[in-house]
Coordinates of N, CA and C in Angstrom, one line a residue:
M1 N 0.7 -1.0 0.1 CA -0.2 0.1 0.1 C 0.9 1.3 -0.1
R2 N 0.5 2.0 -0.9 CA 1.4 3.5 -1.2 C 1.2 4.0 0.2
C3 N 2.2 4.7 1.2 CA 2.0 5.7 2.0 C 1.5 7.4 1.3
P4 N 0.4 7.4 1.8 CA 0.0 8.8 1.4 C 1.1 10.0 1.6
Y5 N 1.7 9.9 2.6 CA 2.5 11.2 3.1 C 3.8 10.8 2.7
C6 N 4.6 10.1 2.0 CA 5.7 9.6 1.4 C 6.0 9.0 0.2
G7 N 4.7 8.1 -0.2 CA 4.8 7.6 -1.6 C 5.8 6.2 -1.4
S8 N 6.4 6.2 0.0 CA 6.5 4.7 -0.4 C 5.9 3.3 -0.4
L9 N 6.4 2.6 -0.6 CA 5.4 1.3 -0.8 C 5.8 0.1 0.5
D10 N 6.5 0.4 1.0 CA 6.9 -0.3 2.4 C 5.7 0.2 3.6
D11 N 5.1 -0.8 4.4 CA 4.3 -0.6 5.2 C 4.0 -1.4 5.7
K12 N 3.7 -1.5 7.1 CA 3.0 -2.8 8.5 C 1.7 -2.3 8.6
V13 N 1.2 -3.2 9.4 CA -0.4 -3.4 9.3 C -0.3 -3.6 10.9
I14 N -0.8 -2.6 11.6 CA -0.9 -2.4 13.1 C -1.8 -3.0 13.5
E15 N -2.9 -2.9 13.0 CA -4.4 -3.9 13.4 C -5.4 -3.9 12.6
S16 N -6.0 -5.1 12.4 CA -7.2 -4.9 12.0 C -8.5 -5.4 12.1
R17 N -9.5 -5.6 11.6 CA -10.6 -5.1 12.4 C -11.8 -5.2 11.3
T18 N -12.8 -6.3 11.3 CA -13.8 -6.7 10.6 C -14.7 -5.2 10.8
M19 N -15.1 -5.1 9.3 CA -16.4 -3.9 9.7 C -17.6 -3.9 8.8
A20 N -18.6 -3.5 9.0 CA -19.9 -3.7 7.7 C -20.7 -4.9 7.8
N21 N -20.4 -5.8 8.8 CA -21.2 -6.6 8.8 C -20.3 -8.0 8.5
G22 N -19.0 -8.1 8.8 CA -18.2 -8.8 8.0 C -18.2 -8.3 6.2
E23 N -18.5 -7.3 6.2 CA -18.4 -6.8 4.4 C -17.2 -6.2 4.1
S24 N -16.4 -5.5 5.3 CA -15.3 -5.1 4.8 C -14.2 -5.6 6.2
I25 N -12.9 -4.9 5.6 CA -11.9 -5.1 6.8 C -11.1 -3.8 6.9
R26 N -11.1 -3.5 8.1 CA -10.3 -1.6 7.8 C -9.2 -2.4 8.7
R27 N -7.7 -1.4 8.2 CA -6.3 -1.9 8.3 C -5.6 -0.4 8.8
R28 N -5.1 -0.6 9.9 CA -4.7 0.5 10.3 C -3.2 0.0 10.0
R29 N -2.3 1.5 9.2 CA -1.1 0.8 8.6 C -0.1 2.0 9.1
E30 N 1.0 1.4 9.3 CA 2.4 2.5 9.5 C 3.2 2.2 8.4
C31 N 3.9 3.6 8.0 CA 4.6 3.5 6.8 C 5.9 2.9 7.7
I32 N 6.7 2.4 7.0 CA 7.8 2.0 7.8 C 8.9 3.0 6.9
N33 N 9.1 4.3 6.1 CA 10.4 4.7 6.0 C 9.7 6.1 6.5
C34 N 8.8 6.4 6.5 CA 8.2 7.6 7.4 C 8.1 7.5 8.6
G35 N 6.7 6.7 8.7 CA 6.2 6.2 10.4 C 4.8 7.0 10.1
Y36 N 4.5 7.4 9.1 CA 3.0 7.9 8.9 C 2.2 6.9 9.1
R37 N 0.9 7.3 10.0 CA 0.2 6.2 9.9 C -1.2 6.5 9.5
F38 N -1.9 5.7 8.6 CA -2.6 5.6 7.5 C -4.0 4.6 7.6
T39 N -5.1 4.9 7.1 CA -6.3 3.2 7.3 C -6.2 3.3 6.1
S40 N -6.7 1.8 5.9 CA -7.1 1.3 4.6 C -8.4 0.2 4.7
Y41 N -8.7 0.3 3.7 CA -10.2 -0.6 3.7 C -10.2 -1.6 2.6
E42 N -10.6 -2.7 2.9 CA -10.5 -3.8 1.9 C -11.8 -4.1 1.7
R43 N -12.7 -4.5 0.6 CA -13.5 -4.9 0.5 C -13.9 -6.1 -0.4
I44 N -14.9 -7.1 -0.6 CA -15.0 -7.8 -1.7 C -15.7 -7.6 -2.4
E45 N -14.9 -7.5 -3.9 CA -15.4 -7.1 -5.5 C -16.3 -8.0 -5.9
E46 N -17.4 -7.5 -6.2 CA -18.6 -7.6 -6.7 C -19.3 -7.1 -7.9
K47 N -20.6 -7.6 -8.0 CA -21.1 -7.0 -8.8 C -22.2 -5.7 -8.7
P48 N -21.5 -4.9 -9.2 CA -21.9 -2.7 -8.5 C -23.4 -2.7 -8.0
F49 N -23.0 -2.5 -6.5 CA -25.0 -1.7 -6.3 C -25.1 -1.0 -6.9
M50 N -25.7 -0.6 -7.4 CA -26.3 0.3 -8.1 C -27.7 1.5 -7.9
V51 N -27.8 2.8 -7.9 CA -28.6 3.7 -7.5 C -29.5 4.0 -8.6
V52 N -30.9 3.8 -8.5 CA -31.7 4.3 -9.9 C -31.9 5.6 -9.3
K53 N -31.8 6.5 -10.2 CA -31.8 8.0 -10.3 C -33.6 8.2 -10.6
R54 N -34.0 9.4 -10.1 CA -35.5 10.0 -10.7 C -35.9 9.7 -12.0
D55 N -34.3 10.0 -12.6 CA -35.1 9.7 -14.4 C -35.1 8.4 -15.0
G56 N -34.9 7.3 -14.0 CA -34.8 5.8 -14.2 C -33.0 5.1 -14.9
R57 N -32.4 6.6 -14.7 CA -31.0 6.2 -15.1 C -30.6 4.9 -13.9
R58 N -29.5 4.5 -14.2 CA -28.8 3.9 -13.3 C -27.2 4.2 -13.2
Q59 N -26.8 4.1 -11.9 CA -25.0 4.4 -11.4 C -24.6 3.8 -10.3
P60 N -24.1 3.3 -10.9 CA -23.1 2.6 -9.3 C -22.9 3.5 -8.3
F61 N -23.3 2.7 -6.7 CA -23.5 3.3 -5.7 C -22.2 4.0 -5.3
D62 N -22.4 5.6 -4.5 CA -20.8 6.1 -4.8 C -20.8 6.4 -3.4
R63 N -20.2 5.7 -2.4 CA -20.2 5.8 -0.8 C -19.6 7.6 -0.8
A64 N -18.3 7.5 -1.6 CA -18.2 9.0 -1.2 C -19.0 10.1 -1.6
K65 N -19.8 9.8 -2.6 CA -21.0 11.1 -2.7 C -21.9 11.0 -1.7
L66 N -22.0 10.2 -1.3 CA -23.1 10.0 0.1 C -22.5 10.4 0.7
E67 N -21.2 10.8 1.3 CA -20.4 11.0 2.7 C -20.5 12.4 2.1
K68 N -19.9 13.3 1.2 CA -19.9 14.4 0.7 C -21.6 14.7 1.2
G69 N -22.5 14.5 0.5 CA -23.4 14.9 1.0 C -24.1 15.4 2.4
I70 N -23.6 14.2 3.4 CA -23.8 14.5 4.5 C -22.9 15.3 5.1
E71 N -22.1 15.2 4.8 CA -20.9 16.3 5.1 C -21.2 17.5 5.1
R72 N -21.7 17.9 3.7 CA -22.3 19.5 3.8 C -23.7 19.8 4.3
A73 N -24.6 18.8 4.7 CA -25.5 18.8 5.8 C -25.0 19.2 7.1
L74 N -24.3 18.8 7.4 CA -23.5 18.8 8.9 C -22.7 19.9 8.9
E75 N -22.2 20.6 8.0 CA -21.1 21.3 7.9 C -21.4 22.7 9.2
K76 N -20.4 22.9 9.7 CA -20.3 24.0 10.8 C -21.4 23.7 12.1
R77 N -21.8 21.9 12.0 CA -22.6 21.2 13.3 C -21.8 20.9 14.3
P78 N -21.9 20.6 15.4 CA -21.3 19.6 16.5 C -21.4 18.2 16.5
V79 N -20.7 17.9 15.1 CA -20.9 16.1 14.8 C -19.6 16.0 14.5
S80 N -18.8 15.1 15.4 CA -17.4 14.6 14.8 C -17.6 13.9 13.6
A81 N -16.4 13.6 13.4 CA -15.9 13.4 11.9 C -16.4 11.5 12.3
S82 N -15.9 11.3 13.5 CA -15.9 9.4 13.7 C -17.8 9.4 13.3
M83 N -18.5 10.2 14.0 CA -19.9 10.1 13.3 C -20.3 10.1 12.1
V84 N -19.7 10.8 11.6 CA -20.4 11.0 10.0 C -19.8 9.4 9.5
E85 N -18.8 9.1 9.8 CA -17.9 7.8 9.6 C -19.2 6.8 9.7
I86 N -19.6 6.6 11.3 CA -20.5 5.8 11.5 C -22.2 5.8 11.1
L87 N -22.9 7.0 10.5 CA -23.5 7.4 9.7 C -23.3 6.8 8.6
V88 N -22.5 6.9 7.6 CA -22.4 6.5 6.3 C -22.1 5.1 6.5
N89 N -21.2 4.1 7.3 CA -21.2 2.8 7.6 C -22.9 2.4 7.9
E90 N -23.6 3.2 8.5 CA -25.4 2.8 8.6 C -25.8 2.7 7.5
I91 N -26.0 3.8 6.8 CA -27.0 4.2 5.7 C -26.5 2.9 4.8
E92 N -25.1 2.9 4.2 CA -24.5 2.0 3.3 C -25.1 0.8 3.7
D93 N -24.9 0.0 4.9 CA -25.4 -1.5 5.4 C -26.7 -1.6 4.8
E94 N -27.7 -0.5 5.6 CA -28.8 -0.6 5.3 C -29.4 -0.5 3.8
A95 N -29.0 0.4 3.2 CA -29.3 0.3 1.8 C -29.0 -1.1 1.3
I96 N -27.5 -1.6 1.4 CA -27.4 -2.9 0.5 C -28.0 -4.3 1.2
M97 N -28.5 -4.0 2.6 CA -29.8 -4.9 2.9 C -31.1 -4.8 2.2
R98 N -31.6 -3.6 2.0 CA -32.8 -3.6 1.5 C -32.5 -3.7 -0.3
G99 N -31.7 -3.7 -1.1 CA -31.6 -4.1 -2.1 C -30.7 -5.4 -2.8
K100 N -30.8 -6.3 -1.7 CA -29.9 -6.9 -1.7 C -30.5 -8.0 -2.7
T101 N -31.4 -8.3 -3.0 CA -31.8 -9.3 -4.2 C -31.5 -8.9 -5.4
I102 N -31.7 -7.7 -5.5 CA -31.9 -6.7 -7.2 C -30.5 -5.8 -7.4
R103 N -30.0 -6.0 -6.0 CA -28.5 -5.2 -6.0 C -28.9 -3.9 -6.7
E104 N -29.8 -3.2 -6.2 CA -29.8 -1.3 -5.9 C -31.1 -0.9 -5.5
I105 N -30.9 0.4 -5.4 CA -32.1 1.2 -5.0 C -32.3 2.3 -5.4
S106 N -33.1 2.7 -4.9 CA -33.7 4.1 -5.6 C -33.1 5.6 -4.7
T107 N -32.7 6.5 -5.3 CA -32.5 7.5 -5.2 C -33.3 8.3 -4.2
A108 N -34.8 8.1 -3.9 CA -35.7 8.3 -3.3 C -35.8 7.6 -2.0
E109 N -35.4 6.4 -2.1 CA -35.3 5.2 -0.6 C -33.9 5.8 -0.2
L110 N -33.2 5.8 -0.8 CA -31.6 6.1 -0.1 C -31.3 7.7 0.4
G111 N -32.3 8.9 -0.2 CA -32.6 10.3 0.4 C -33.4 9.8 1.8
E112 N -34.5 9.1 1.7 CA -34.9 8.8 3.0 C -34.1 8.1 4.5
L113 N -33.5 7.1 4.1 CA -32.2 6.8 4.8 C -31.7 7.6 5.4
V114 N -31.0 8.5 4.9 CA -30.2 9.6 5.0 C -31.5 10.9 6.2
L115 N -32.7 11.3 5.7 CA -33.5 12.0 6.7 C -33.6 11.1 7.7
E116 N -34.0 10.2 7.7 CA -34.3 9.5 9.1 C -32.7 9.4 9.8
R117 N -31.6 9.3 9.6 CA -30.1 9.2 10.6 C -30.4 11.0 10.8
L118 N -29.9 11.9 10.0 CA -29.9 13.0 10.3 C -30.8 13.8 11.1
N119 N -32.3 13.3 11.0 CA -33.6 13.5 11.9 C -32.9 13.3 13.3
R120 N -32.5 12.2 13.5 CA -32.0 11.5 14.9 C -30.8 12.2 15.7
I121 N -29.8 12.7 14.9 CA -28.4 13.4 15.6 C -28.7 15.0 15.5
D122 N -28.9 15.6 14.4 CA -29.1 17.1 14.3 C -30.2 17.2 13.1
K123 N -30.9 18.1 14.1 CA -31.9 18.8 13.3 C -32.0 20.3 12.2
V124 N -30.8 20.6 12.2 CA -30.6 21.9 11.4 C -29.7 20.8 9.9
A125 N -29.1 20.0 10.3 CA -28.6 19.1 9.0 C -29.7 18.7 8.4
Y126 N -30.9 18.4 9.0 CA -31.9 17.6 8.8 C -32.7 18.6 7.5
I127 N -32.8 19.6 7.6 CA -33.2 20.9 7.4 C -32.5 21.0 5.8
R128 N -31.1 21.1 5.9 CA -30.3 21.6 5.2 C -30.5 20.7 4.1
F129 N -30.3 18.9 4.6 CA -30.2 17.7 3.8 C -31.9 17.6 2.7
A130 N -32.8 18.3 3.5 CA -33.9 18.0 3.1 C -34.1 19.3 2.1
S131 N -33.9 20.0 2.2 CA -34.5 21.4 1.1 C -33.5 21.3 -0.3
V132 N -32.5 20.4 -0.3 CA -31.6 20.1 -1.7 C -32.7 18.9 -2.2
Y133 N -32.5 17.9 -1.4 CA -33.1 17.0 -1.3 C -34.5 16.6 -2.1
K134 N -35.1 17.0 -1.1 CA -37.1 17.5 -1.9 C -37.1 18.0 -2.5
H135 N -36.5 18.9 -2.8 CA -36.5 20.4 -3.7 C -37.6 20.9 -3.6
F136 N -37.8 22.2 -2.7 CA -38.6 22.5 -2.0 C -38.7 23.8 -3.5
E137 N -39.9 23.7 -4.0 CA -40.4 24.7 -5.1 C -40.3 26.5 -4.4
N138 N -40.9 26.5 -3.2 CA -41.1 27.9 -2.7 C -40.8 27.9 -1.1
L139 N -41.1 29.0 -0.5 CA -40.7 29.0 0.9 C -41.6 28.4 1.6
D140 N -42.7 28.2 1.8 CA -44.2 27.6 2.2 C -44.1 26.0 2.0
E141 N -43.5 25.5 1.3 CA -42.9 24.2 1.0 C -41.6 23.9 2.6
F142 N -40.8 25.0 2.6 CA -39.9 24.7 3.3 C -40.3 24.9 4.8
I143 N -41.3 26.2 4.7 CA -42.0 26.3 5.9 C -42.7 24.9 6.5
N144 N -43.1 24.4 5.9 CA -44.0 23.3 6.3 C -42.9 22.6 6.9
E145 N -42.1 21.9 6.2 CA -41.1 20.9 6.7 C -40.6 20.8 8.0
V146 N -40.2 22.4 7.8 CA -39.6 22.9 9.6 C -41.0 22.9 10.7
N147 N -41.8 22.8 10.3 CA -43.4 23.0 11.2 C -42.9 21.6 11.8
K148 N -43.1 20.8 10.8 CA -43.3 19.3 10.7 C -42.5 19.0 11.3
L149 N -40.9 19.4 11.7 CA -39.9 18.5 12.5 C -40.5 19.3 14.0
G150 N -40.8 20.6 13.8 CA -41.4 20.8 15.4 C -42.6 20.0 15.7
R151 N -43.4 19.4 15.3 CA -44.5 18.7 15.6 C -44.2 17.3 15.7
D152 N -42.8 16.6 15.4 CA -42.4 15.5 16.0 C -41.7 15.5 17.0
K153 N -41.4 16.4 17.5 CA -40.6 16.7 18.7 C -41.8 16.8 19.7
S154 N -42.3 17.5 19.2 CA -43.5 17.4 20.7 C -44.1 16.3 21.0
E155 N -44.1 15.5 19.8 CA -45.2 14.0 20.4 C -44.0 13.1 21.1

């Protein structure tokens, strides 16, 4: 594995841990050349898991894209990077479980999984994500979503 700091190909594995219900392995590595520590992930290569877009197009599931969307919603919010990682892992695992037989999930279903998790951890991030995901046409739709959040909290 190439060191991201110095580019050396010599490293040693310090720790290995099974992740995502046995679907991947997380390895902590240390570069023998410079001592830099980094993490690598090993996953089984299978037929790609697909996301069905609103217009019917299919594209491979992109974990980085999911993570970027969640990070943007959580920008400047009091949520740690490790919590974002946990959130992305949970959503990815759930998406794969839901689409296990057909190896695909709709963007609508994936978006609802994200909203469900964000609603539990940060209401502001929920509204940020919902405003992009739900394509609010006007201010009334946005206000209705905020009011709905307030009603959910009072129940």
